[in-house]
Tab-separated table of C-alpha atoms in Angstrom:
chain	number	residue	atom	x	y	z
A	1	UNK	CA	8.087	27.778	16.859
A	2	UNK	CA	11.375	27.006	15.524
A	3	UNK	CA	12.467	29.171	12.346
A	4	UNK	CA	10.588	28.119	9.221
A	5	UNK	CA	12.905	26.580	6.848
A	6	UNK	CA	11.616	28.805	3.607
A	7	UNK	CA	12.586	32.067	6.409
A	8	UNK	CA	15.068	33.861	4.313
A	9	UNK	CA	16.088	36.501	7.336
A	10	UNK	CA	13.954	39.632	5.980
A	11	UNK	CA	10.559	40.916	7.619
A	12	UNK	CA	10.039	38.480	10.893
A	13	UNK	CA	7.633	36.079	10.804
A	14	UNK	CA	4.016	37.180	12.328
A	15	UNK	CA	3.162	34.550	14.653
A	16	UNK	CA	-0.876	35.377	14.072
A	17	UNK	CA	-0.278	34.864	10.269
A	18	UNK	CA	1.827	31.543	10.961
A	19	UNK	CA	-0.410	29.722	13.104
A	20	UNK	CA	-3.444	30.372	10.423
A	21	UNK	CA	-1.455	29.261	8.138
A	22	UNK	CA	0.040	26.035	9.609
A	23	UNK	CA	-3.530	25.839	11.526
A	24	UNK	CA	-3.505	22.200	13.164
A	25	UNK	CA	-0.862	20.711	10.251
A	26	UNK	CA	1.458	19.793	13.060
A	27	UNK	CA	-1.076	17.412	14.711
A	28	UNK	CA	-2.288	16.077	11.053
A	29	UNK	CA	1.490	15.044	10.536
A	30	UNK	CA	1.586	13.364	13.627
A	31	UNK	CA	0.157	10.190	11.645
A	32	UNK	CA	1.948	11.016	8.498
A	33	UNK	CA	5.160	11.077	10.182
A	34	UNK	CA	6.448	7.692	10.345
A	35	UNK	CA	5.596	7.346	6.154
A	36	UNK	CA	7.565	10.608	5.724
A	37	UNK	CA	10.470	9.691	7.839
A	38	UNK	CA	9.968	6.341	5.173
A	39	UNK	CA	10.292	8.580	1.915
A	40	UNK	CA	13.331	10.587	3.289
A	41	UNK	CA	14.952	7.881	3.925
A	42	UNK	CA	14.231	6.762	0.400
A	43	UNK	CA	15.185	10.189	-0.918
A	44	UNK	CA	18.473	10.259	0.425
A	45	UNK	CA	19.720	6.865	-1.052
A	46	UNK	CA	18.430	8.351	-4.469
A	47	UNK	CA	20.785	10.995	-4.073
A	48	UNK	CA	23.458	9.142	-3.124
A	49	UNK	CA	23.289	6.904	-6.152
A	50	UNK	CA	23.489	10.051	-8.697
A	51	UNK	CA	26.444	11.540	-6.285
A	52	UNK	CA	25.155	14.322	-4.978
A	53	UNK	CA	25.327	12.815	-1.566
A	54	UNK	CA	29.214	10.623	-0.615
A	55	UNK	CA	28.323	7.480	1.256
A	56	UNK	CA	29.378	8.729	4.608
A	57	UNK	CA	26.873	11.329	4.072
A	58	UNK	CA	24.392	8.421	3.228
A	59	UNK	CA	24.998	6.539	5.885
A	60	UNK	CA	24.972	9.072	8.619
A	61	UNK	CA	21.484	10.579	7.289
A	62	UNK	CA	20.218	7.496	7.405
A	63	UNK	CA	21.386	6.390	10.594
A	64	UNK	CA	19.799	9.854	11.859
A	65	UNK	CA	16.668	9.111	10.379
A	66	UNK	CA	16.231	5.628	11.454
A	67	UNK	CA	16.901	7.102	15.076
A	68	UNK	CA	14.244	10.005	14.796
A	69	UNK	CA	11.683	7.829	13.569
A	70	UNK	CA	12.221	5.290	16.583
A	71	UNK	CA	12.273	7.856	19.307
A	72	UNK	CA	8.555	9.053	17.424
A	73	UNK	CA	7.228	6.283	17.603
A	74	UNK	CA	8.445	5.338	21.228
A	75	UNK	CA	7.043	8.818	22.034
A	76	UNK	CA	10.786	10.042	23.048
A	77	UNK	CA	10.155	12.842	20.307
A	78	UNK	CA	6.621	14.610	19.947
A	79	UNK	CA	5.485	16.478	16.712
A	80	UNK	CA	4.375	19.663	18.131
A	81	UNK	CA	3.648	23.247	17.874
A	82	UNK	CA	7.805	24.114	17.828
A	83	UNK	CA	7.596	22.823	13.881
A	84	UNK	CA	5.407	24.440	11.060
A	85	UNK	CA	4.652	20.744	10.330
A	86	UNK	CA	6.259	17.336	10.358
A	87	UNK	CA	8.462	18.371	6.730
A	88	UNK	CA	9.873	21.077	8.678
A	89	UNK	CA	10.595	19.137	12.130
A	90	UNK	CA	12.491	16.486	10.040
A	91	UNK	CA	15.221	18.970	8.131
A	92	UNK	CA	15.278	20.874	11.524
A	93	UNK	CA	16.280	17.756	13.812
A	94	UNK	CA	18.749	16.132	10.941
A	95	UNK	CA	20.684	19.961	11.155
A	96	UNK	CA	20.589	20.040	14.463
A	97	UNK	CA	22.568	16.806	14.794
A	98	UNK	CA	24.274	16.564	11.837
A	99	UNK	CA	25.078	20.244	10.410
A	100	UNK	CA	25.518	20.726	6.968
A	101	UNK	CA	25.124	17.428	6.137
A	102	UNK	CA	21.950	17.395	8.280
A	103	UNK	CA	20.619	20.580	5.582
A	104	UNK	CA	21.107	18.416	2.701
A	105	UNK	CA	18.217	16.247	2.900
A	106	UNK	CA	16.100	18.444	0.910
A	107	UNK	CA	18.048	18.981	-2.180
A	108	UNK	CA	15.629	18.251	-5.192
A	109	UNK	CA	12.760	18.164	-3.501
A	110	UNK	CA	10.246	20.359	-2.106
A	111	UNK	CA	7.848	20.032	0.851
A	112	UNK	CA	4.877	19.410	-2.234
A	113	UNK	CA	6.472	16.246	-3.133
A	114	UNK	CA	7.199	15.540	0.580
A	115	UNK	CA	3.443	15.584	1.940
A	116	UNK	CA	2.676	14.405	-1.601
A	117	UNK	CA	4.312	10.551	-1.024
A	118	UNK	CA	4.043	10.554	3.029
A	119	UNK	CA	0.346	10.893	2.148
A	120	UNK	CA	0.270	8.279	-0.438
A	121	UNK	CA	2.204	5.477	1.500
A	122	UNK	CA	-0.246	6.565	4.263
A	123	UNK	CA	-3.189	5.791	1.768
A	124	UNK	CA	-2.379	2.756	0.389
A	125	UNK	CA	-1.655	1.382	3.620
A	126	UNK	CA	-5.161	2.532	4.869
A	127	UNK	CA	-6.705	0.878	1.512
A	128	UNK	CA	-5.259	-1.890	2.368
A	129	UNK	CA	-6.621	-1.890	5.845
A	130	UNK	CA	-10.260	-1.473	4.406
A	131	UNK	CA	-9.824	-4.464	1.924
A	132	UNK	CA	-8.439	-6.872	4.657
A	133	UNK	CA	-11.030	-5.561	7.015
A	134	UNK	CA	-14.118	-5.827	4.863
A	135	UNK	CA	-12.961	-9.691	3.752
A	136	UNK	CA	-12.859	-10.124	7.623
A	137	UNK	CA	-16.661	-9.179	8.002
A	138	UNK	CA	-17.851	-10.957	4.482
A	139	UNK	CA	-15.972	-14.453	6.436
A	140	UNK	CA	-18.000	-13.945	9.286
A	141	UNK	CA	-21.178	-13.565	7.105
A	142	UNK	CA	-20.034	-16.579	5.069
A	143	UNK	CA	-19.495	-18.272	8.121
A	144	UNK	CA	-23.343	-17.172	9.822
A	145	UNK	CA	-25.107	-17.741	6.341
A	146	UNK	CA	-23.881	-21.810	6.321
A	147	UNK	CA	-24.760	-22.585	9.373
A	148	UNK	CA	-28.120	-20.273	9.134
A	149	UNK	CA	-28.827	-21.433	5.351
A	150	UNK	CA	-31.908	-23.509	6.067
A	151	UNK	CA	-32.957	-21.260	9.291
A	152	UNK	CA	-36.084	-19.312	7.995
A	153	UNK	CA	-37.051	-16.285	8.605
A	154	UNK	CA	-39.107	-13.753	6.800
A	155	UNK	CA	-38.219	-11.422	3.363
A	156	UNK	CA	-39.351	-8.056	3.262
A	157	UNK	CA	-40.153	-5.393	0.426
A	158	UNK	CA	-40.946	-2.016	1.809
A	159	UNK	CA	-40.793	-2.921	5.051
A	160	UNK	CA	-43.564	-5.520	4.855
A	161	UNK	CA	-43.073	-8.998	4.733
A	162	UNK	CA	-42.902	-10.401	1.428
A	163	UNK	CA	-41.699	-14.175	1.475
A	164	UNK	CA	-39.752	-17.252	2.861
A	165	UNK	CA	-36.179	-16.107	3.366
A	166	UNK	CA	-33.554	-17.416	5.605
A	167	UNK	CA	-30.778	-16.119	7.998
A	168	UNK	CA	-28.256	-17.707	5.443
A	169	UNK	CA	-29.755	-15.582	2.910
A	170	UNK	CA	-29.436	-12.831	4.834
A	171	UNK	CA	-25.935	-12.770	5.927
A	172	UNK	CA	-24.957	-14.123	2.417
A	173	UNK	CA	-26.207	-10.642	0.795
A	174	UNK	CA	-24.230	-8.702	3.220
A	175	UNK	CA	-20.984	-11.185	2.299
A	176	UNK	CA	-21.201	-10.401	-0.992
A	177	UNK	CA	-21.071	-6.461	-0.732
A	178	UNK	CA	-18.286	-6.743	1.381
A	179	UNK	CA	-16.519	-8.754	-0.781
A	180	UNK	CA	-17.149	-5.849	-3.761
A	181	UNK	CA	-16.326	-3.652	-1.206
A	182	UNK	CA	-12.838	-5.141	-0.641
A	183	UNK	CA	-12.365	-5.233	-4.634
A	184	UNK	CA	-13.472	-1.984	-4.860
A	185	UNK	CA	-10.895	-0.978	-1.640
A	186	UNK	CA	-8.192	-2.907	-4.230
A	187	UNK	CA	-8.945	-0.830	-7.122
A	188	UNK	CA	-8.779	2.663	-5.511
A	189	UNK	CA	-5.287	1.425	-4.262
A	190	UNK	CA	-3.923	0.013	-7.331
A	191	UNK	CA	-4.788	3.778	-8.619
A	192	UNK	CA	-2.905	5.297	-5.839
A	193	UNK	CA	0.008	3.454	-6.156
A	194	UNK	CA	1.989	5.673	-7.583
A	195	UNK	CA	5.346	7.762	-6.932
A	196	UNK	CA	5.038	11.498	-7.184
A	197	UNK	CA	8.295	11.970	-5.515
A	198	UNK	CA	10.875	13.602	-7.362
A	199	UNK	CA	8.645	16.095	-9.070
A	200	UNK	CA	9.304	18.971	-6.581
A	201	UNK	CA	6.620	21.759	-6.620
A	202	UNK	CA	5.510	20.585	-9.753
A	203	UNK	CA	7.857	21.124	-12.643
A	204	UNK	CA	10.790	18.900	-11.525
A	205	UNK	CA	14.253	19.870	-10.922
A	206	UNK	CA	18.015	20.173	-12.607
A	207	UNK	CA	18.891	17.033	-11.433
A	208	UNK	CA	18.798	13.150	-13.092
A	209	UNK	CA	16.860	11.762	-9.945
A	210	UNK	CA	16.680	8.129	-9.680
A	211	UNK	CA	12.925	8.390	-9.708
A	212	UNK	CA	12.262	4.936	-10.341
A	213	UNK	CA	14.517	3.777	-8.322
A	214	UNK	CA	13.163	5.450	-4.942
A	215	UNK	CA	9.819	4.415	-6.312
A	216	UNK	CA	10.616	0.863	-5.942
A	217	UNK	CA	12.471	1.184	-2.505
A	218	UNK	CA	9.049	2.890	-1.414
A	219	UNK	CA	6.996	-0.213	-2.476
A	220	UNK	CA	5.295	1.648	-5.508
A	221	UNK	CA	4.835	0.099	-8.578
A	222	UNK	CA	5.633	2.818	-10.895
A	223	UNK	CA	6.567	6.510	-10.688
A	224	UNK	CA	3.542	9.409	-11.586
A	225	UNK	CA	5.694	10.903	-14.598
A	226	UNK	CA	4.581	14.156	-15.273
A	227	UNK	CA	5.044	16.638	-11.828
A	228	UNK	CA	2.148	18.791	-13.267
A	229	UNK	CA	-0.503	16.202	-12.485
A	230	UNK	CA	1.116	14.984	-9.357
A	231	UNK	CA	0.146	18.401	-8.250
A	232	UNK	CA	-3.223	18.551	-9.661
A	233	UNK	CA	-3.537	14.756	-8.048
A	234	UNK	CA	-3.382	16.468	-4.539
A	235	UNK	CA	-6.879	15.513	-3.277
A	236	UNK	CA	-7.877	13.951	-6.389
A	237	UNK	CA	-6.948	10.631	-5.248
A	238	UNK	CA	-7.516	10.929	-1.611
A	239	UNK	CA	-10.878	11.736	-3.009
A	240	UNK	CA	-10.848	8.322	-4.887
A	241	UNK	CA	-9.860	6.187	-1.360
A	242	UNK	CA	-12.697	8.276	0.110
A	243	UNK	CA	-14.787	7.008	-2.432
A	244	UNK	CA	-14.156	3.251	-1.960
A	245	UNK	CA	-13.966	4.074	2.066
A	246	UNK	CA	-17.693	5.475	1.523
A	247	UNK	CA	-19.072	2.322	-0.705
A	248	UNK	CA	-17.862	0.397	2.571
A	249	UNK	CA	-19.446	2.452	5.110
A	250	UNK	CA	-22.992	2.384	2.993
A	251	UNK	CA	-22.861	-1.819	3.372
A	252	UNK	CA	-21.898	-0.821	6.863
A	253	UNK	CA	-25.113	1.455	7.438
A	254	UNK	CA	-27.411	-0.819	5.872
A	255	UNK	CA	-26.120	-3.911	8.330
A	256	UNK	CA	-26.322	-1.732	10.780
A	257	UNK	CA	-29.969	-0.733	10.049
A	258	UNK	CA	-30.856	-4.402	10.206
A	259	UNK	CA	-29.613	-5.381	13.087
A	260	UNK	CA	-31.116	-1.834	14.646
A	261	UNK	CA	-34.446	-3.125	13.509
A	262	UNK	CA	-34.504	-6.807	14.054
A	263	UNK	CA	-33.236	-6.249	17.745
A	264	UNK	CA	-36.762	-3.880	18.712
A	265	UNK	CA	-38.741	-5.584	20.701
A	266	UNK	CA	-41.550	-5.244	17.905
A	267	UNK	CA	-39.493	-7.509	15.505
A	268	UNK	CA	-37.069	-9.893	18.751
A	269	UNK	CA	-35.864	-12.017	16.270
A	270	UNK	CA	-32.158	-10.999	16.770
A	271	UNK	CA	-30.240	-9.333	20.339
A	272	UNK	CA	-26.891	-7.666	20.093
A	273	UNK	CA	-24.294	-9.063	22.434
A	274	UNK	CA	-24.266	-6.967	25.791
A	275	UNK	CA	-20.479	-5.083	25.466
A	276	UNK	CA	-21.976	-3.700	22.125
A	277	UNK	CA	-24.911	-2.018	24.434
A	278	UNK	CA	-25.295	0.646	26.848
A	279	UNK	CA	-27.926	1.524	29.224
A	280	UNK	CA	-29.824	4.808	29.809
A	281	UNK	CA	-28.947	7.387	32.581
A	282	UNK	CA	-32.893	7.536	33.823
A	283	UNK	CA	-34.200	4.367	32.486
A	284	UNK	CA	-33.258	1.472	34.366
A	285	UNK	CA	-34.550	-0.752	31.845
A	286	UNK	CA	-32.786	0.123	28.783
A	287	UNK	CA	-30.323	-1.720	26.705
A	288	UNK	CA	-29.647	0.679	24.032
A	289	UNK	CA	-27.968	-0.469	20.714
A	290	UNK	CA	-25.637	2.230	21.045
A	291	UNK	CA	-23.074	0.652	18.584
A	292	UNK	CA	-25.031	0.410	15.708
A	293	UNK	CA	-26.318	3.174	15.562
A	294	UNK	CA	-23.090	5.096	15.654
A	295	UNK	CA	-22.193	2.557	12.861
A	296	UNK	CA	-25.107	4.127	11.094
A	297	UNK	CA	-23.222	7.654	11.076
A	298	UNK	CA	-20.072	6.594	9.356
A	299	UNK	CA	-21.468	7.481	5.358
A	300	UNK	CA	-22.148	10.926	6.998
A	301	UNK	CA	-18.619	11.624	8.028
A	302	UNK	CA	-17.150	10.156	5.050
A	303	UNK	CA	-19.581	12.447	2.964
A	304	UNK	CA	-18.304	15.423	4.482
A	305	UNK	CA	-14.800	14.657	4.089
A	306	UNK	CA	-15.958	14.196	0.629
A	307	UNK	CA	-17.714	16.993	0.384
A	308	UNK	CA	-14.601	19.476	1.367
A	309	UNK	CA	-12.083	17.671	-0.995
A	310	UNK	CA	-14.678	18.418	-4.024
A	311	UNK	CA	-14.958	22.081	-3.160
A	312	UNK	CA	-11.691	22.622	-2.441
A	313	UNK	CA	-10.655	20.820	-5.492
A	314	UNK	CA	-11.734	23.592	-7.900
A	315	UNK	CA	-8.385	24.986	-8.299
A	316	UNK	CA	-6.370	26.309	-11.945
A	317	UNK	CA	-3.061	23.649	-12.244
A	318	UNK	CA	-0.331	23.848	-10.114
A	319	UNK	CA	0.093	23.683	-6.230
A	320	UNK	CA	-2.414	26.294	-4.186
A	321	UNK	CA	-1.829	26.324	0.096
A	322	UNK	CA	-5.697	25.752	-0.686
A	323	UNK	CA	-4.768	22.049	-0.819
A	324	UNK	CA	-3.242	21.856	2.344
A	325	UNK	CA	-7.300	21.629	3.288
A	326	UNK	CA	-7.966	18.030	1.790
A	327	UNK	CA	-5.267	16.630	4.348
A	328	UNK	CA	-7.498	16.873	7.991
A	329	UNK	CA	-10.813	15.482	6.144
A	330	UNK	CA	-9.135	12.543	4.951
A	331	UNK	CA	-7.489	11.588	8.355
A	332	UNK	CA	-10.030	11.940	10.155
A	333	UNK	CA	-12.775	10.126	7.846
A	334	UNK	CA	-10.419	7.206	7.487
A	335	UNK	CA	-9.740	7.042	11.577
A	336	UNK	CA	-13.305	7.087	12.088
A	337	UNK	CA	-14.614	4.785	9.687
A	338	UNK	CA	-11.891	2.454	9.590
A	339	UNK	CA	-12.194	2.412	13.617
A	340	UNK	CA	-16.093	1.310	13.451
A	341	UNK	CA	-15.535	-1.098	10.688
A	342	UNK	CA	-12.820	-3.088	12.886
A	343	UNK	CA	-15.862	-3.956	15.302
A	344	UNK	CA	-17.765	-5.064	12.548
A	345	UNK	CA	-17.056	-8.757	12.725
A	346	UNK	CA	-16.749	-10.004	16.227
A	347	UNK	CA	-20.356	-7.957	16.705
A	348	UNK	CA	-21.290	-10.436	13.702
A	349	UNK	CA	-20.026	-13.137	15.090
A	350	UNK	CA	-21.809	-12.526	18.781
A	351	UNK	CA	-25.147	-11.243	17.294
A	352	UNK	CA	-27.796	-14.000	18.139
A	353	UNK	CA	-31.259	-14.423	16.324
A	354	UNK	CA	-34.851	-16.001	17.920
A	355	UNK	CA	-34.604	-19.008	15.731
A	356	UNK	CA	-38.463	-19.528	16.973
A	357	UNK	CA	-40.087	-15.957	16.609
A	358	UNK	CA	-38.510	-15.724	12.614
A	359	UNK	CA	-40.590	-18.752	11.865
A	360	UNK	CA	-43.168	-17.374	13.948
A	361	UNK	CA	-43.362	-14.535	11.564
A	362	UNK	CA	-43.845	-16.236	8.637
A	363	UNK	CA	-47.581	-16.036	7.493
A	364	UNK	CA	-49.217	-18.244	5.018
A	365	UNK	CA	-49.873	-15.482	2.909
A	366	UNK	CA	-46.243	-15.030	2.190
A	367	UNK	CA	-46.326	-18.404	0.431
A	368	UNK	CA	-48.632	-16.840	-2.109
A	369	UNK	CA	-45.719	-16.018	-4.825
A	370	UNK	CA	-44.152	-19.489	-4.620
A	371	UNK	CA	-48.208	-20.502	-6.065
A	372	UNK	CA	-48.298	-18.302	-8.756
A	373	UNK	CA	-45.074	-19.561	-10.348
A	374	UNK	CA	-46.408	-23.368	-9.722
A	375	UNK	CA	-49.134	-22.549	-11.585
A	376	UNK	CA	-47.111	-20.539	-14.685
A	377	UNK	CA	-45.122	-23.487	-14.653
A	378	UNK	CA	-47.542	-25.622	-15.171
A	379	UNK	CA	-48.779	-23.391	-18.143
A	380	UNK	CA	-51.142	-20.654	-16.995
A	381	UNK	CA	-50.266	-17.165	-17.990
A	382	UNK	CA	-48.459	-15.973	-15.358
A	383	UNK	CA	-50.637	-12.842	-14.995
A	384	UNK	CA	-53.753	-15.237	-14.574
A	385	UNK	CA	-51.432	-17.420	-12.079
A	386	UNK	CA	-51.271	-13.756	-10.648
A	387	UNK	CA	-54.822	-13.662	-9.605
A	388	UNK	CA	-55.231	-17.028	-9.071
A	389	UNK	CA	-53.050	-17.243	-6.145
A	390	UNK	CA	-54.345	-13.901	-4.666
A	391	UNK	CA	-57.301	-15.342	-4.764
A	392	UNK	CA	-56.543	-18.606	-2.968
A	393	UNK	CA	-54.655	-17.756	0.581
A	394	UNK	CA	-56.672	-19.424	2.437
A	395	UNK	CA	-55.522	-23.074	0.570
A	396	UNK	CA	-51.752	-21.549	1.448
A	397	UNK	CA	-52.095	-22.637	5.069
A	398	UNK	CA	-50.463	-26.064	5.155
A	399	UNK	CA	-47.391	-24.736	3.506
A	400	UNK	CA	-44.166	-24.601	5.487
A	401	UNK	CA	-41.015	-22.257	5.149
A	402	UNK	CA	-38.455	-25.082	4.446
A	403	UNK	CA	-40.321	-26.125	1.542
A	404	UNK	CA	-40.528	-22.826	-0.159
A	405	UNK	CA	-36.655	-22.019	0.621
A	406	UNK	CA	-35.815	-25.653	-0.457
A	407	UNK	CA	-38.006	-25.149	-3.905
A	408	UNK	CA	-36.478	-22.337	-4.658
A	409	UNK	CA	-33.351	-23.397	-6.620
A	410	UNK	CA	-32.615	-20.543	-9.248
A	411	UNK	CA	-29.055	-19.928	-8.785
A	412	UNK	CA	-28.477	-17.777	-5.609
A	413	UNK	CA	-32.147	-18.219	-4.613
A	414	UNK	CA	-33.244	-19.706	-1.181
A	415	UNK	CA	-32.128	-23.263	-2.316
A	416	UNK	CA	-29.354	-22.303	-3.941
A	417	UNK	CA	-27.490	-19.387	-2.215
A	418	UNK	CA	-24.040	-19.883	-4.225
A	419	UNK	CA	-22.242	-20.207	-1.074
A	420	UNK	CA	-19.839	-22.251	-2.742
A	421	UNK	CA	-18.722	-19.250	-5.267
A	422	UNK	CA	-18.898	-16.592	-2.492
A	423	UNK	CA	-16.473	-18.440	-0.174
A	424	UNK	CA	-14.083	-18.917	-3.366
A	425	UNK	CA	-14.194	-15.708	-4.235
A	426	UNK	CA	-13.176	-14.565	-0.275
A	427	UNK	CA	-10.545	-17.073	-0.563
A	428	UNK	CA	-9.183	-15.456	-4.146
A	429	UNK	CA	-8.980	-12.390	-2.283
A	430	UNK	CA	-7.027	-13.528	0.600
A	431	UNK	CA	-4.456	-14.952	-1.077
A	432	UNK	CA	-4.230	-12.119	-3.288
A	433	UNK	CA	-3.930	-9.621	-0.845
C-alpha cells in the first residue's frame, strides 16, 4: 500500500490495523471514483478563483485530473489495494505527476467532505435512475392496461375470487404505484441535492471558499450551510434514497407475486416469456419462474442495507470512522435493486395472459355484489340488498363479465379506469425529469 497521506513519519503503519481499517473501501470507491474525480475537479477551480491556486496551477490539475479519470474509466488505471481508498489514490497520482503542485489539491478540504459529495453526486444520479426507471415500467403498464381494459378476468380479496375485474385494471394499479414511486424517487433527490463540500471535517476552514460557486459547477442546487450537519447527514440521507429505493422494490415484490401466482398451472391465466425462465437440473419438465422470484427478494436486501445505516447511525455529532459503514450497504442495495428493476419492463411487455381461462374463471357468484348495489339503488337498504342478493345466486347465472366491468363507472372503477389521468400524469413526469 502506498503511504497514507495523514502518515506523519512517526510509529510505521501496522499493515493488520490498516487493512481493518480501510476493510474493502478501495473496491467501494471503485464506483465512487469517477463522481470524486468530478468534485476535485470542481474543488480546484474554487481555489483558483479565491487565489490560492495561479491559473497554470489550475490548468495543469485539471488537465491531470481529466487524464486520470479517462484512463479509470478505460480501465488503464485500477483502484486497488496500493491506495487506502479512492481519496487517497487521487492526491497520490496528481503528486506523482505533478509535485508540489500535484499536493495542493487538498487544501481546505478533508477526505469527510471528499466521500461526503462523491457520494452525493453518486446518489442523485442513482435517484434519478430509479425515477426514470420506474416511469419506464408504469408506460408499459399504461400501455398493457389499454389494450387489456375490457379483457376480464377475475378480482380477488384474500386470495379468493371476489368480482369482475379486468387485465386493464390490473396493470393500471401497478402503473399508478410506479408512478408514486418515481415521485417519491424525485423527492428523496430533491432532498439530497445538496453541497456539503467545503465544510471539511465538519467545522469549516480559514479560508473564503467559493462554496456556492463549486456547488453550482457540481450541478447542486444549493450548498448544505452548516458543516456540523453535513457530518451528522452522513448516512442520514443515503438512508432517505434507501427509503424511496425500498417503496420501489415493495411495488416490485407485489408484481412479482402476481405474476408468480397467475403463471402456476393451478391459476394458467398468464406465462412468463421463456429468457425470463430456467429449467431444473433433475426435472426435465420444469420451467421455473426463476426471475420473479429473485425480483421478490429485492425489499429484503434493501431492508438490510437499511437496517445497518439505522444502527450505525446512533452516533453523538461530528464525524465517527463508524460511518465509513453506511457506504458498502448502500452500493450494494442500489446495484442490486436498481439491476432487477431494469428488467422490469420488457418482462412486462413479453408477459402473455390466457385471455380464455380468465373468463373461464369468472363464476356467477362473483356477480353477486354488482346485485346488491342494483337493488340499494333502486331504494332497498343496502344491508337488506345485502341478503337479498346472497340469497339469489342462482338468478346471477345469465350475467356476463363485460357488463359488470362496463356498469361499473365510479371514477377509476372497471368502466372508468382513469387511464386518461394516469397517462398525463406519466407524461408530466417525463418532461419534468
Amino acid at each position: 500500500m502506498t503511504r497514507p497521506i495523514w502518515d506523519k513519519g512517526g510509529a510505521a503503519v501496522d499493515e493488520a490495523v490498516q487493512r481493518f481499517c480501510a476493510a474493502d473501501d478501495v473496491v467501494l470507491d471503485r464506483e465512487l471514483f469517477p463522481f470524486d474525480v468530478r468534485a476535485s475537479v470542481a474543488h480546484v477551480n474554487g481555489l483558483a478563483r479565491i487565489g490560492v491556486l495561479s491559473e497554470e496551477e489550475r490548468v495543469a490539475l485539471v488537465r491531470e485530473l481529466g487524464q486520470i479519470g479517462e484512463a479509470f474509466a478505460e480501465g488503464r488505471f485500477v483502484l486497488d489495494a496500493r491506495f487506502e481508498d479512492g481519496h487517497s489514490a487521487i492526491e497520490h497520482l496528481l503528486g506523482e505527476r505533478l509535485g508540489d503542485v500535484g499536493r495542493k489539491v487538498h487544501t481546505g478540504r478533508s477526505r469527510n467532505d471528499q466521500v461526503l459529495v462523491a457520494a452525493r453526486l453518486w446518489l442523485k444520479e442513482r435517484l434519478g435512475a430509479l425515477g426514470a426507471l420506474c416511469l419506464d415500467a408504469a408506460g408499459v403498464c399504461l400501455d398493457r392496461a389499454t389494450t387489456g381494459e375490457r379483457v376480464p378476468m377475475p378480482g380477488y380479496t384474500h386470495l379468493q375470487r371476489a368480482v369482475p375485474s379486468s387485465l386493464g385494471a390490473f396493470f393500471a394499479g401497478h402503473a399508478e404505484a410506479f408512478l408514486d414511486d418515481a415521485e417519491t424517487a424525485r423527492a428523496a433527490r430533491a432532498r439530497v441535492d445538496q453541497s456539503p463540500l467545503g465544510t471539511a471535517a465538519g467545522y469549516g476552514v480559514n479560508l473564503p471558499l467559493d462554496r456556492t460557486g463549486v456547488a453550482a459547477e457540481l450541478g447542486f442546487s444549493r450548498v448544505q450551510v452548516s458543516p456540523i450537519y453535513a457530518q451528522n447527514s452522513r448516512g442520514k440521507l443515503e438512508l432517505l434514497g434507501l427509503t424511496a429505493l425500498h417503496q420501489a422494490t415493495l411495488d416490485v415484490r407485489r408484481l412479482a407475486w402476481d405474476l408468480s401466482l397467475f403463471s402456476t398451472a393451478e391459476f394458467a391465466f398468464a406465462r412468463l416469456p421463456e429468457a425470463y425462465t430456467t429449467g431444473s437440473s433433475i426435472m426435465p419438465n420444469k420451467r421455473n419462474p426463476d426471475v420473479v422470484e429473485l425480483l421478490r427478494t429485492l425489499p429484503a436486501a434493501v431492508e438490510g442495507a437499511m437496517a445497518e445505516l439505522s444502527a450505525t447511525l446512533s452516533l453523538p455529532s461530528g464525524y465517527h470512522r463508524d460511518l465509513q459503514a453506511t457506504k458498502g450497504p448502500v452500493l450494494r442495495a442500489f446495484g442490486r435493486a436498481l439491476d432487477g428493476l431494469a428488467l422490469v419492463p420488457a418482462l412486462l411487455e413479453r408477459v402473455t395472459f390466457d385471455e380464455a381461462r380468465m373468463r373461464a374463471a369468472i363464476d356467477p357468484t362473483m356477480y353477486a355484489t354488482d346485485r346488491a348495489v342494483e337493488l340499494a339503488a333502486s331504494g332497498t337498504p343496502f344491508r337488506d340488498a345485502y341478503r337479498q342478493a346472497a340469497a339469489e345466486m342462482a338468478g346471477l347465472a345469465g350475467r356476463s363479465p363485460e357488463q359488470s366491468l362496463s356498469a361499473r363507472v365510479s371514477p377509476g372503477g372497471m368502466g372508468a379506469l382513469g387511464l386518461e389521468q394516469l397517462t398525463a400524469r406519466l407524461a408530466a413526469l417525463r418532461a419534468s425529469s
